[in-house]
């Protein structure tokens, strides 16, 4: 194997057919999303839709949305995507927004926008804060650390929605905005957006709704007749919404929308520099170069799916999610957390001898890509239409995994279960953070090491145990 430290661009270009072959071979190591064995990272409508998206993407593969005057086509696509999204989420003619590269960028921009809006309208705030549910996406913490806005986490109620009274108590004169999720990633529940709206209006501050997952899902399930309280611009205190096209919008990756109730907010998102020797520069979002393919494919996805396509897809997704949820709840020792209204949820174990991470390990051994959570230990799923083909298999494998762990609780002492248990159980979170950072350094260091979580001594356990096993709780 070539020493990665000295890996160089080949002097002569390699045969393209050979390269494609090598690239296909490397894909073999990736998760088996195409066999519907993964429940995150890939949102797949169907193969024909994906082929169409690739073609649409390819048409604008070299286009650059950085300069809307140079690429009028891309500007028009973006405008139409924003207008269609605003209409779907009950905006009006004053609703404005922009396309971004994904949910995280939309959230980063919302936080920056609220910060700069507050700087303009409430300049006495020196240390801005936002109050966010404990279940809010971690991108808010990332934004807080990037833009120096303190994220204050409000606890959840028993139903896993944010506790609105706590949120009220956490508001201070430094609070610039509130956040609610529709739905949140960890549990798939939708916060009480109407109550948060009342609170935000009473305090005269903004309310961002993170509908990265739900923006292109909840409107359809509502139209299908599922009960769902309003979460979008119908709620008067909602001042911005993030909605990801590359999730349930079934667009190509690199596409989300950030919307604001009016230009009074959006203008604080923009960046303008007129003194640069390179010329007058203005940009609506974080990147400079904006890949044309993602913008064009997002437009193509909305147009090709159409309302009826999305409704049909949402119906299949909901029926499939219901089969998963009732099947999981029917397995003794398992329970779906909260009452998720859509197709995103997590489940946990309800017996001390049933280690959730051991169940996860056994599912992984059966070829499933498992997303493990903490607080509480849980397994997370986001359902796509294709999962209808694997419900029975998944439930059968899950039932067997649970039986096996019940009969052999010592399974929790091997595989990656002790590492996850350890990580979740360590009270000294800074210690965990320090070790995760070390892992990042080795992944992005010159050797580019990929950690192996399922080896005999998994990396986090090794790192933590090396520190004396102080926190071995299990
Ligand atoms: C609720 C929520 N918000 C934001 C994000 C971040 O989106 P992205 O991964 O596209 O940056 C996610 C991702 O799953 C999410 O579930």
Tab-separated table of C-alpha atoms and ligand atoms in Angstrom:
chain	number	residue	atom	x	y	z
A	1	UNK	CA	0.000	0.000	0.000
A	2	UNK	CA	1.273	3.442	-0.930
A	3	UNK	CA	2.448	5.628	1.943
A	4	UNK	CA	-0.358	8.179	2.249
A	5	UNK	CA	2.125	10.751	3.526
A	6	UNK	CA	3.755	10.905	0.127
A	7	UNK	CA	0.709	10.334	-2.034
A	8	UNK	CA	1.152	12.431	-5.157
A	9	UNK	CA	-0.977	13.286	-8.147
A	10	UNK	CA	0.043	10.722	-10.812
A	11	UNK	CA	2.447	12.124	-13.369
A	12	UNK	CA	0.357	10.756	-16.200
A	13	UNK	CA	-3.408	10.707	-15.996
A	14	UNK	CA	-4.783	7.223	-15.288
A	15	UNK	CA	-7.099	5.507	-17.727
A	16	UNK	CA	-10.618	6.774	-17.017
A	17	UNK	CA	-12.312	3.399	-17.320
A	18	UNK	CA	-9.881	1.993	-14.795
A	19	UNK	CA	-10.515	4.893	-12.466
A	20	UNK	CA	-14.262	4.407	-12.619
A	21	UNK	CA	-13.758	0.748	-11.847
A	22	UNK	CA	-11.646	1.619	-8.819
A	23	UNK	CA	-14.203	4.139	-7.664
A	24	UNK	CA	-17.010	1.604	-7.950
A	25	UNK	CA	-14.926	-0.818	-5.920
A	26	UNK	CA	-14.427	1.779	-3.176
A	27	UNK	CA	-18.198	2.192	-2.958
A	28	UNK	CA	-18.401	-1.398	-1.762
A	29	UNK	CA	-17.124	-0.251	1.613
A	30	UNK	CA	-19.950	2.252	2.027
A	31	UNK	CA	-23.218	1.624	3.813
A	32	UNK	CA	-25.780	-0.400	1.894
A	33	UNK	CA	-28.325	2.373	1.453
A	34	UNK	CA	-29.396	1.025	-1.911
A	35	UNK	CA	-30.602	-2.169	-0.261
A	36	UNK	CA	-32.605	0.061	2.165
A	37	UNK	CA	-30.347	-1.019	5.032
A	38	UNK	CA	-29.630	2.545	6.189
A	39	UNK	CA	-32.017	5.002	7.846
A	40	UNK	CA	-30.109	8.241	7.484
A	41	UNK	CA	-27.673	10.045	5.202
A	42	UNK	CA	-29.444	9.084	1.972
A	43	UNK	CA	-32.975	10.053	0.993
A	44	UNK	CA	-33.862	7.910	-1.978
A	45	UNK	CA	-37.146	8.286	-3.828
A	46	UNK	CA	-36.558	5.641	-6.506
A	47	UNK	CA	-33.929	4.777	-9.122
A	48	UNK	CA	-35.714	6.540	-12.000
A	49	UNK	CA	-35.961	9.755	-9.990
A	50	UNK	CA	-32.268	9.522	-9.077
A	51	UNK	CA	-31.276	9.045	-12.738
A	52	UNK	CA	-33.362	12.063	-13.720
A	53	UNK	CA	-31.712	14.164	-10.973
A	54	UNK	CA	-28.262	13.154	-12.195
A	55	UNK	CA	-29.148	14.331	-15.689
A	56	UNK	CA	-30.536	17.643	-14.413
A	57	UNK	CA	-27.485	18.067	-12.180
A	58	UNK	CA	-25.180	17.263	-15.089
A	59	UNK	CA	-26.679	19.994	-17.266
A	60	UNK	CA	-25.446	22.594	-14.774
A	61	UNK	CA	-22.479	20.638	-13.450
A	62	UNK	CA	-20.080	23.438	-14.327
A	63	UNK	CA	-22.412	26.311	-13.521
A	64	UNK	CA	-21.629	28.637	-10.627
A	65	UNK	CA	-24.365	30.367	-8.659
A	66	UNK	CA	-21.825	32.783	-7.218
A	67	UNK	CA	-22.596	35.334	-9.886
A	68	UNK	CA	-26.339	35.545	-10.567
A	69	UNK	CA	-25.744	37.964	-13.409
A	70	UNK	CA	-23.479	35.493	-15.174
A	71	UNK	CA	-25.738	32.480	-14.521
A	72	UNK	CA	-29.218	33.870	-14.962
A	73	UNK	CA	-30.536	30.328	-15.323
A	74	UNK	CA	-29.356	29.395	-11.824
A	75	UNK	CA	-30.683	32.634	-10.323
A	76	UNK	CA	-34.067	31.880	-11.854
A	77	UNK	CA	-34.037	28.294	-10.555
A	78	UNK	CA	-33.143	29.536	-7.086
A	79	UNK	CA	-35.861	32.169	-7.186
A	80	UNK	CA	-38.479	29.626	-8.229
A	81	UNK	CA	-37.352	27.098	-5.618
A	82	UNK	CA	-37.589	29.753	-2.910
A	83	UNK	CA	-41.047	30.878	-4.100
A	84	UNK	CA	-42.377	27.310	-4.268
A	85	UNK	CA	-40.999	26.545	-0.800
A	86	UNK	CA	-42.474	29.760	0.612
A	87	UNK	CA	-45.881	28.863	-0.838
A	88	UNK	CA	-45.699	25.329	0.565
A	89	UNK	CA	-44.925	26.714	4.032
A	90	UNK	CA	-47.717	29.305	3.850
A	91	UNK	CA	-45.546	32.327	3.306
A	92	UNK	CA	-46.861	35.318	1.418
A	93	UNK	CA	-45.581	37.835	-1.115
A	94	UNK	CA	-43.268	39.332	1.524
A	95	UNK	CA	-41.613	36.002	2.381
A	96	UNK	CA	-38.013	35.924	1.141
A	97	UNK	CA	-35.076	33.575	1.302
A	98	UNK	CA	-32.187	31.861	-0.411
A	99	UNK	CA	-30.924	28.431	-1.262
A	100	UNK	CA	-28.068	26.990	0.766
A	101	UNK	CA	-25.904	23.882	0.680
A	102	UNK	CA	-27.867	22.081	3.397
A	103	UNK	CA	-29.595	22.227	6.754
A	104	UNK	CA	-26.478	23.188	8.639
A	105	UNK	CA	-25.776	26.149	6.391
A	106	UNK	CA	-29.408	27.275	6.649
A	107	UNK	CA	-29.153	27.159	10.439
A	108	UNK	CA	-25.755	28.869	10.515
A	109	UNK	CA	-27.205	31.648	8.403
A	110	UNK	CA	-30.322	32.012	10.565
A	111	UNK	CA	-28.180	32.423	13.687
A	112	UNK	CA	-25.887	34.938	11.984
A	113	UNK	CA	-28.938	36.804	10.698
A	114	UNK	CA	-30.580	37.038	14.138
A	115	UNK	CA	-27.264	38.197	15.599
A	116	UNK	CA	-26.829	40.946	13.017
A	117	UNK	CA	-30.516	41.887	13.150
A	118	UNK	CA	-30.120	42.356	16.915
A	119	UNK	CA	-26.933	44.370	16.401
A	120	UNK	CA	-28.928	46.716	14.191
A	121	UNK	CA	-32.124	46.900	16.251
A	122	UNK	CA	-30.910	46.253	19.810
A	123	UNK	CA	-27.277	47.426	19.809
A	124	UNK	CA	-27.051	47.357	23.612
A	125	UNK	CA	-26.915	43.540	23.526
A	126	UNK	CA	-23.218	42.674	23.859
A	127	UNK	CA	-23.531	38.935	24.501
A	128	UNK	CA	-26.354	37.594	22.362
A	129	UNK	CA	-28.145	34.388	23.352
A	130	UNK	CA	-30.691	32.111	21.738
A	131	UNK	CA	-32.931	29.723	23.656
A	132	UNK	CA	-33.146	26.365	21.895
A	133	UNK	CA	-34.750	23.052	22.850
A	134	UNK	CA	-32.353	20.442	24.259
A	135	UNK	CA	-33.425	18.373	21.237
A	136	UNK	CA	-32.562	21.084	18.672
A	137	UNK	CA	-30.134	20.039	15.973
A	138	UNK	CA	-26.488	20.315	16.913
A	139	UNK	CA	-26.019	22.777	14.026
A	140	UNK	CA	-27.304	25.471	16.427
A	141	UNK	CA	-24.392	24.755	18.769
A	142	UNK	CA	-22.055	24.852	15.802
A	143	UNK	CA	-23.529	28.207	14.753
A	144	UNK	CA	-23.224	29.496	18.305
A	145	UNK	CA	-19.570	28.589	18.383
A	146	UNK	CA	-18.904	30.071	14.926
A	147	UNK	CA	-20.785	33.325	15.483
A	148	UNK	CA	-20.337	33.825	19.210
A	149	UNK	CA	-23.979	33.483	20.106
A	150	UNK	CA	-24.624	31.591	23.357
A	151	UNK	CA	-27.011	28.681	22.899
A	152	UNK	CA	-29.130	28.189	26.014
A	153	UNK	CA	-30.687	24.719	26.046
A	154	UNK	CA	-34.214	24.367	27.409
A	155	UNK	CA	-35.285	21.003	28.896
A	156	UNK	CA	-37.925	18.783	27.341
A	157	UNK	CA	-41.312	17.735	28.675
A	158	UNK	CA	-42.316	14.116	29.184
A	159	UNK	CA	-43.662	14.077	25.619
A	160	UNK	CA	-40.182	15.140	24.426
A	161	UNK	CA	-41.372	18.534	23.178
A	162	UNK	CA	-39.549	21.506	24.626
A	163	UNK	CA	-40.947	22.746	27.935
A	164	UNK	CA	-42.313	26.176	27.087
A	165	UNK	CA	-42.294	27.453	30.685
A	166	UNK	CA	-38.605	26.630	30.966
A	167	UNK	CA	-38.030	28.395	27.704
A	168	UNK	CA	-39.799	31.472	29.104
A	169	UNK	CA	-37.650	31.398	32.236
A	170	UNK	CA	-34.447	31.124	30.202
A	171	UNK	CA	-35.152	34.290	28.206
A	172	UNK	CA	-32.980	37.213	29.340
A	173	UNK	CA	-32.454	40.761	28.028
A	174	UNK	CA	-29.689	39.201	25.867
A	175	UNK	CA	-32.026	36.769	24.112
A	176	UNK	CA	-32.253	37.532	20.407
A	177	UNK	CA	-34.410	34.612	19.209
A	178	UNK	CA	-36.050	31.284	20.093
A	179	UNK	CA	-35.929	27.995	18.207
A	180	UNK	CA	-38.450	25.196	17.759
A	181	UNK	CA	-38.083	22.029	15.664
A	182	UNK	CA	-40.585	20.580	13.216
A	183	UNK	CA	-39.617	17.864	13.884
A	184	UNK	CA	-36.428	17.499	15.917
A	185	UNK	CA	-33.851	14.985	14.741
A	186	UNK	CA	-33.400	12.821	17.868
A	187	UNK	CA	-37.061	11.952	18.553
A	188	UNK	CA	-38.987	13.211	15.533
A	189	UNK	CA	-41.464	15.167	17.660
A	190	UNK	CA	-42.697	18.636	16.684
A	191	UNK	CA	-42.341	21.349	19.334
A	192	UNK	CA	-45.389	23.413	20.297
A	193	UNK	CA	-44.689	26.102	17.712
A	194	UNK	CA	-47.866	28.052	18.523
A	195	UNK	CA	-46.884	28.384	22.191
A	196	UNK	CA	-43.338	29.359	21.210
A	197	UNK	CA	-44.791	31.920	18.822
A	198	UNK	CA	-46.863	33.483	21.629
A	199	UNK	CA	-43.740	33.638	23.759
A	200	UNK	CA	-41.583	35.168	21.027
A	201	UNK	CA	-44.233	37.786	20.247
A	202	UNK	CA	-44.706	38.666	23.891
A	203	UNK	CA	-40.943	39.200	24.210
A	204	UNK	CA	-40.580	40.947	20.841
A	205	UNK	CA	-38.006	38.480	19.518
A	206	UNK	CA	-37.723	36.175	16.512
A	207	UNK	CA	-38.657	32.497	16.295
A	208	UNK	CA	-36.796	30.149	13.970
A	209	UNK	CA	-38.494	26.868	13.074
A	210	UNK	CA	-36.037	24.169	12.092
A	211	UNK	CA	-38.037	22.253	9.502
A	212	UNK	CA	-34.949	20.830	7.828
A	213	UNK	CA	-36.484	17.368	8.085
A	214	UNK	CA	-40.146	18.364	8.090
A	215	UNK	CA	-40.287	21.204	5.575
A	216	UNK	CA	-40.918	18.917	2.627
A	217	UNK	CA	-42.744	16.237	4.613
A	218	UNK	CA	-45.136	17.742	7.180
A	219	UNK	CA	-47.136	19.803	4.633
A	220	UNK	CA	-47.938	16.631	2.697
A	221	UNK	CA	-48.847	14.520	5.700
A	222	UNK	CA	-51.091	17.325	6.893
A	223	UNK	CA	-52.831	17.317	3.511
A	224	UNK	CA	-53.195	13.556	3.792
A	225	UNK	CA	-55.295	14.204	6.896
A	226	UNK	CA	-52.858	13.304	9.672
A	227	UNK	CA	-53.378	15.527	12.736
A	228	UNK	CA	-50.654	18.157	12.955
A	229	UNK	CA	-50.693	21.554	14.654
A	230	UNK	CA	-49.464	24.393	12.405
A	231	UNK	CA	-45.714	24.894	12.429
A	232	UNK	CA	-45.052	27.240	9.515
A	233	UNK	CA	-45.690	30.883	8.531
A	234	UNK	CA	-49.386	30.475	9.446
A	235	UNK	CA	-48.154	30.865	13.012
A	236	UNK	CA	-47.685	34.621	13.430
A	237	UNK	CA	-44.531	34.615	15.574
A	238	UNK	CA	-42.545	32.409	13.177
A	239	UNK	CA	-39.940	34.681	11.606
A	240	UNK	CA	-37.781	32.133	9.772
A	241	UNK	CA	-37.845	28.510	8.628
A	242	UNK	CA	-35.127	26.148	7.373
A	243	UNK	CA	-36.311	23.365	5.046
A	244	UNK	CA	-34.029	20.865	3.348
A	245	UNK	CA	-34.611	19.928	-0.261
A	246	UNK	CA	-32.016	17.163	-0.052
A	247	UNK	CA	-34.001	15.305	2.595
A	248	UNK	CA	-37.725	14.749	2.003
A	249	UNK	CA	-37.632	17.114	-0.996
A	250	UNK	CA	-35.761	14.275	-2.762
A	251	UNK	CA	-33.335	16.667	-4.440
A	252	UNK	CA	-29.632	16.066	-5.004
A	253	UNK	CA	-27.347	16.701	-2.040
A	254	UNK	CA	-26.314	20.256	-1.336
A	255	UNK	CA	-29.776	21.865	-1.301
A	256	UNK	CA	-31.770	23.561	1.444
A	257	UNK	CA	-33.817	26.738	1.749
A	258	UNK	CA	-33.700	29.409	4.437
A	259	UNK	CA	-36.831	31.573	4.502
A	260	UNK	CA	-37.637	34.761	6.419
A	261	UNK	CA	-40.920	36.496	7.060
A	262	UNK	CA	-39.512	39.602	5.383
A	263	UNK	CA	-36.515	41.412	3.965
A	264	UNK	CA	-36.009	43.103	7.349
A	265	UNK	CA	-34.350	39.816	8.389
A	266	UNK	CA	-32.868	38.521	5.128
A	267	UNK	CA	-30.886	41.702	4.564
A	268	UNK	CA	-28.804	40.816	7.636
A	269	UNK	CA	-27.828	37.519	6.028
A	270	UNK	CA	-26.129	39.199	3.078
A	271	UNK	CA	-22.444	39.989	2.897
A	272	UNK	CA	-21.243	43.006	0.933
A	273	UNK	CA	-17.663	44.252	0.522
A	274	UNK	CA	-17.046	47.157	-1.811
A	275	UNK	CA	-13.328	47.816	-1.178
A	276	UNK	CA	-11.813	44.511	-2.309
A	277	UNK	CA	-9.253	44.929	-5.109
A	278	UNK	CA	-10.970	42.013	-6.817
A	279	UNK	CA	-14.064	44.132	-7.275
A	280	UNK	CA	-17.325	44.857	-5.498
A	281	UNK	CA	-18.439	41.584	-3.915
A	282	UNK	CA	-21.868	40.603	-2.654
A	283	UNK	CA	-22.987	37.172	-1.513
A	284	UNK	CA	-26.276	35.861	-0.117
A	285	UNK	CA	-24.943	32.857	1.813
A	286	UNK	CA	-21.775	31.243	3.195
A	287	UNK	CA	-19.938	29.841	0.163
A	288	UNK	CA	-18.320	31.801	-2.589
A	289	UNK	CA	-18.690	29.379	-5.463
A	290	UNK	CA	-22.152	27.794	-5.390
A	291	UNK	CA	-22.429	24.507	-7.316
A	292	UNK	CA	-24.912	24.984	-10.142
A	293	UNK	CA	-25.839	21.306	-10.295
A	294	UNK	CA	-27.352	21.262	-6.794
A	295	UNK	CA	-29.462	24.368	-7.459
A	296	UNK	CA	-30.712	23.099	-10.816
A	297	UNK	CA	-31.424	19.586	-9.532
A	298	UNK	CA	-33.441	20.983	-6.621
A	299	UNK	CA	-35.676	22.858	-9.037
A	300	UNK	CA	-35.939	19.741	-11.186
A	301	UNK	CA	-36.892	17.620	-8.160
A	302	UNK	CA	-39.754	19.921	-7.128
A	303	UNK	CA	-41.088	20.116	-10.674
A	304	UNK	CA	-40.749	16.410	-11.421
A	305	UNK	CA	-42.253	15.182	-8.150
A	306	UNK	CA	-45.137	17.643	-8.213
A	307	UNK	CA	-47.697	17.828	-5.419
A	308	UNK	CA	-49.103	14.449	-6.287
A	309	UNK	CA	-45.696	12.796	-6.324
A	310	UNK	CA	-44.908	14.185	-2.879
A	311	UNK	CA	-48.335	13.207	-1.542
A	312	UNK	CA	-47.936	9.669	-2.787
A	313	UNK	CA	-44.425	9.423	-1.412
A	314	UNK	CA	-45.538	10.814	1.962
A	315	UNK	CA	-48.429	8.328	2.115
A	316	UNK	CA	-46.083	5.376	1.538
A	317	UNK	CA	-43.565	6.783	3.998
A	318	UNK	CA	-46.204	7.227	6.712
A	319	UNK	CA	-47.690	3.764	6.217
A	320	UNK	CA	-44.217	2.264	6.336
A	321	UNK	CA	-43.258	4.249	9.450
A	322	UNK	CA	-46.462	3.104	11.163
A	323	UNK	CA	-45.548	-0.530	10.457
A	324	UNK	CA	-42.081	0.014	11.922
A	325	UNK	CA	-43.407	1.841	14.987
A	326	UNK	CA	-46.120	-0.656	15.879
A	327	UNK	CA	-43.812	-3.581	15.118
A	328	UNK	CA	-41.107	-2.182	17.419
A	329	UNK	CA	-43.587	-1.408	20.201
A	330	UNK	CA	-44.899	-4.975	19.913
A	331	UNK	CA	-41.488	-6.409	20.768
A	332	UNK	CA	-41.330	-6.865	24.557
A	333	UNK	CA	-38.481	-4.815	25.990
A	334	UNK	CA	-38.575	-2.103	23.313
A	335	UNK	CA	-40.387	1.234	23.198
A	336	UNK	CA	-40.555	4.029	20.644
A	337	UNK	CA	-39.757	7.339	22.363
A	338	UNK	CA	-42.537	9.930	22.473
A	339	UNK	CA	-45.310	10.103	19.896
A	340	UNK	CA	-43.604	11.090	16.656
A	341	UNK	CA	-46.174	12.427	14.189
A	342	UNK	CA	-44.162	11.694	11.047
A	343	UNK	CA	-41.568	9.169	9.916
A	344	UNK	CA	-38.596	10.077	12.108
A	345	UNK	CA	-38.293	8.350	15.479
A	346	UNK	CA	-36.066	6.533	17.935
A	347	UNK	CA	-36.591	3.531	20.168
A	348	UNK	CA	-34.964	2.345	23.347
A	349	UNK	CA	-34.894	-0.729	25.563
A	350	UNK	CA	-37.057	-0.859	28.684
A	351	UNK	CA	-35.308	-3.591	30.688
A	352	UNK	CA	-32.026	-3.201	32.553
A	353	UNK	CA	-30.647	-6.479	31.167
A	354	UNK	CA	-31.385	-5.389	27.584
A	355	UNK	CA	-28.480	-3.180	26.575
A	356	UNK	CA	-29.617	-0.946	23.721
A	357	UNK	CA	-26.133	-0.737	22.219
A	358	UNK	CA	-25.782	-4.519	22.284
A	359	UNK	CA	-29.042	-4.760	20.318
A	360	UNK	CA	-27.592	-2.168	17.921
A	361	UNK	CA	-24.432	-4.248	17.477
A	362	UNK	CA	-26.422	-7.357	16.614
A	363	UNK	CA	-28.496	-5.409	14.088
A	364	UNK	CA	-25.264	-4.144	12.538
A	365	UNK	CA	-23.965	-7.726	12.311
A	366	UNK	CA	-27.109	-8.527	10.335
A	367	UNK	CA	-26.181	-5.868	7.793
A	368	UNK	CA	-28.152	-2.843	9.033
A	369	UNK	CA	-26.559	0.568	9.335
A	370	UNK	CA	-27.521	1.609	12.859
A	371	UNK	CA	-27.620	5.183	14.172
A	372	UNK	CA	-27.061	5.089	17.915
A	373	UNK	CA	-28.157	7.927	20.206
A	374	UNK	CA	-27.516	8.851	23.826
A	375	UNK	CA	-29.671	10.376	26.581
A	376	UNK	CA	-31.355	7.928	26.522
A	377	UNK	CA	-29.466	5.206	24.654
A	378	UNK	CA	-31.587	4.679	21.559
A	379	UNK	CA	-31.626	3.610	17.922
A	380	UNK	CA	-32.734	6.206	15.393
A	381	UNK	CA	-34.631	5.747	12.128
A	382	UNK	CA	-35.759	8.062	9.324
A	383	UNK	CA	-38.082	6.251	6.935
A	384	UNK	CA	-38.058	6.595	3.147
A	385	UNK	CA	-40.540	4.969	0.759
A	386	UNK	CA	-38.066	2.201	-0.150
A	387	UNK	CA	-38.043	0.957	3.434
A	388	UNK	CA	-41.448	-0.615	2.822
A	389	UNK	CA	-39.525	-3.503	1.250
A	390	UNK	CA	-37.554	-4.256	4.411
A	391	UNK	CA	-39.984	-3.691	7.322
A	392	UNK	CA	-40.577	-7.394	7.986
A	393	UNK	CA	-36.915	-8.299	7.696
A	394	UNK	CA	-35.889	-5.480	10.032
A	395	UNK	CA	-38.478	-6.397	12.641
A	396	UNK	CA	-37.506	-10.049	12.473
A	397	UNK	CA	-33.799	-9.214	12.868
A	398	UNK	CA	-34.645	-6.842	15.716
A	399	UNK	CA	-36.731	-9.477	17.492
A	400	UNK	CA	-33.881	-11.955	17.204
A	401	UNK	CA	-31.340	-9.393	18.384
A	402	UNK	CA	-33.442	-8.605	21.451
A	403	UNK	CA	-33.880	-12.327	22.244
A	404	UNK	CA	-30.173	-12.916	21.917
A	405	UNK	CA	-29.231	-10.027	24.213
A	406	UNK	CA	-31.852	-11.131	26.743
A	407	UNK	CA	-30.386	-14.648	26.765
A	408	UNK	CA	-26.787	-13.404	26.682
A	409	UNK	CA	-26.558	-10.016	28.396
A	410	UNK	CA	-22.782	-10.427	28.378
A	411	UNK	CA	-22.914	-9.442	24.677
A	412	UNK	CA	-22.947	-5.897	26.018
A	413	UNK	CA	-19.333	-6.428	27.124
A	414	UNK	CA	-18.047	-7.000	23.586
A	415	UNK	CA	-18.291	-5.354	20.156
A	416	UNK	CA	-18.824	-1.611	20.189
A	417	UNK	CA	-21.486	-1.666	22.940
A	418	UNK	CA	-19.068	-0.998	25.827
A	419	UNK	CA	-17.574	1.940	23.956
A	420	UNK	CA	-20.924	3.569	23.261
A	421	UNK	CA	-22.094	2.828	26.783
A	422	UNK	CA	-18.931	4.291	28.168
A	423	UNK	CA	-19.136	7.402	26.023
A	424	UNK	CA	-22.756	7.991	26.967
A	425	UNK	CA	-22.104	7.305	30.636
A	426	UNK	CA	-19.006	9.394	31.205
A	427	UNK	CA	-20.034	12.380	33.314
A	428	UNK	CA	-16.915	14.369	32.372
A	429	UNK	CA	-18.019	15.468	28.938
A	430	UNK	CA	-14.910	17.545	28.363
A	431	UNK	CA	-12.896	14.374	28.616
A	432	UNK	CA	-15.044	12.783	25.952
A	433	UNK	CA	-14.759	15.894	23.782
A	434	UNK	CA	-10.989	15.870	24.155
A	435	UNK	CA	-10.798	12.287	22.997
A	436	UNK	CA	-13.178	12.781	20.105
A	437	UNK	CA	-11.036	15.713	19.042
A	438	UNK	CA	-7.992	13.445	19.149
A	439	UNK	CA	-9.858	10.993	16.941
A	440	UNK	CA	-10.648	13.811	14.481
A	441	UNK	CA	-6.964	14.735	14.406
A	442	UNK	CA	-6.017	11.185	13.489
A	443	UNK	CA	-8.745	11.017	10.819
A	444	UNK	CA	-7.657	14.282	9.248
A	445	UNK	CA	-3.954	13.865	9.968
A	446	UNK	CA	-1.440	12.826	7.305
A	447	UNK	CA	-2.342	9.121	7.700
A	448	UNK	CA	-6.076	9.766	7.296
A	449	UNK	CA	-6.979	6.918	9.648
A	450	UNK	CA	-10.581	5.746	9.683
A	451	UNK	CA	-11.575	4.518	13.151
A	452	UNK	CA	-12.905	0.991	13.444
A	453	UNK	CA	-15.741	1.017	15.935
A	454	UNK	CA	-16.343	-2.706	15.909
A	455	UNK	CA	-12.804	-3.993	16.417
A	456	UNK	CA	-11.948	-5.975	19.520
A	457	UNK	CA	-11.026	-2.819	21.442
A	458	UNK	CA	-13.034	0.026	19.956
A	459	UNK	CA	-11.335	3.397	19.706
A	460	UNK	CA	-13.380	5.444	22.175
A	461	UNK	CA	-13.093	2.789	24.843
A	462	UNK	CA	-9.382	2.507	24.194
A	463	UNK	CA	-8.937	6.238	24.507
A	464	UNK	CA	-10.980	6.477	27.641
A	465	UNK	CA	-9.682	3.343	29.261
A	466	UNK	CA	-6.172	4.617	28.728
A	467	UNK	CA	-7.092	7.463	31.022
A	468	UNK	CA	-7.354	5.052	33.877
A	469	UNK	CA	-10.807	3.602	33.414
A	470	UNK	CA	-12.017	6.194	35.884
A	471	UNK	CA	-15.452	6.287	34.473
A	472	UNK	CA	-16.149	2.649	33.779
A	473	UNK	CA	-19.777	2.578	34.761
A	474	UNK	CA	-20.659	-0.743	33.199
B	1	LIG	C1	-33.804	18.730	12.301
B	1	LIG	C2	-32.513	18.867	11.539
B	1	LIG	N1	-31.983	20.081	11.352
B	1	LIG	C3	-30.840	20.257	10.685
B	1	LIG	C4	-30.157	19.200	10.134
B	1	LIG	C5	-28.841	19.432	9.429
B	1	LIG	O1	-28.955	19.156	8.077
B	1	LIG	P1	-27.677	18.871	7.151
B	1	LIG	O2	-27.143	17.534	7.562
B	1	LIG	O3	-28.249	18.894	5.768
B	1	LIG	O4	-26.693	19.942	7.356
B	1	LIG	C6	-30.682	17.913	10.293
B	1	LIG	C7	-29.981	16.746	9.738
B	1	LIG	O5	-30.395	15.628	9.881
B	1	LIG	C8	-31.884	17.737	11.012
B	1	LIG	O6	-32.419	16.531	11.208
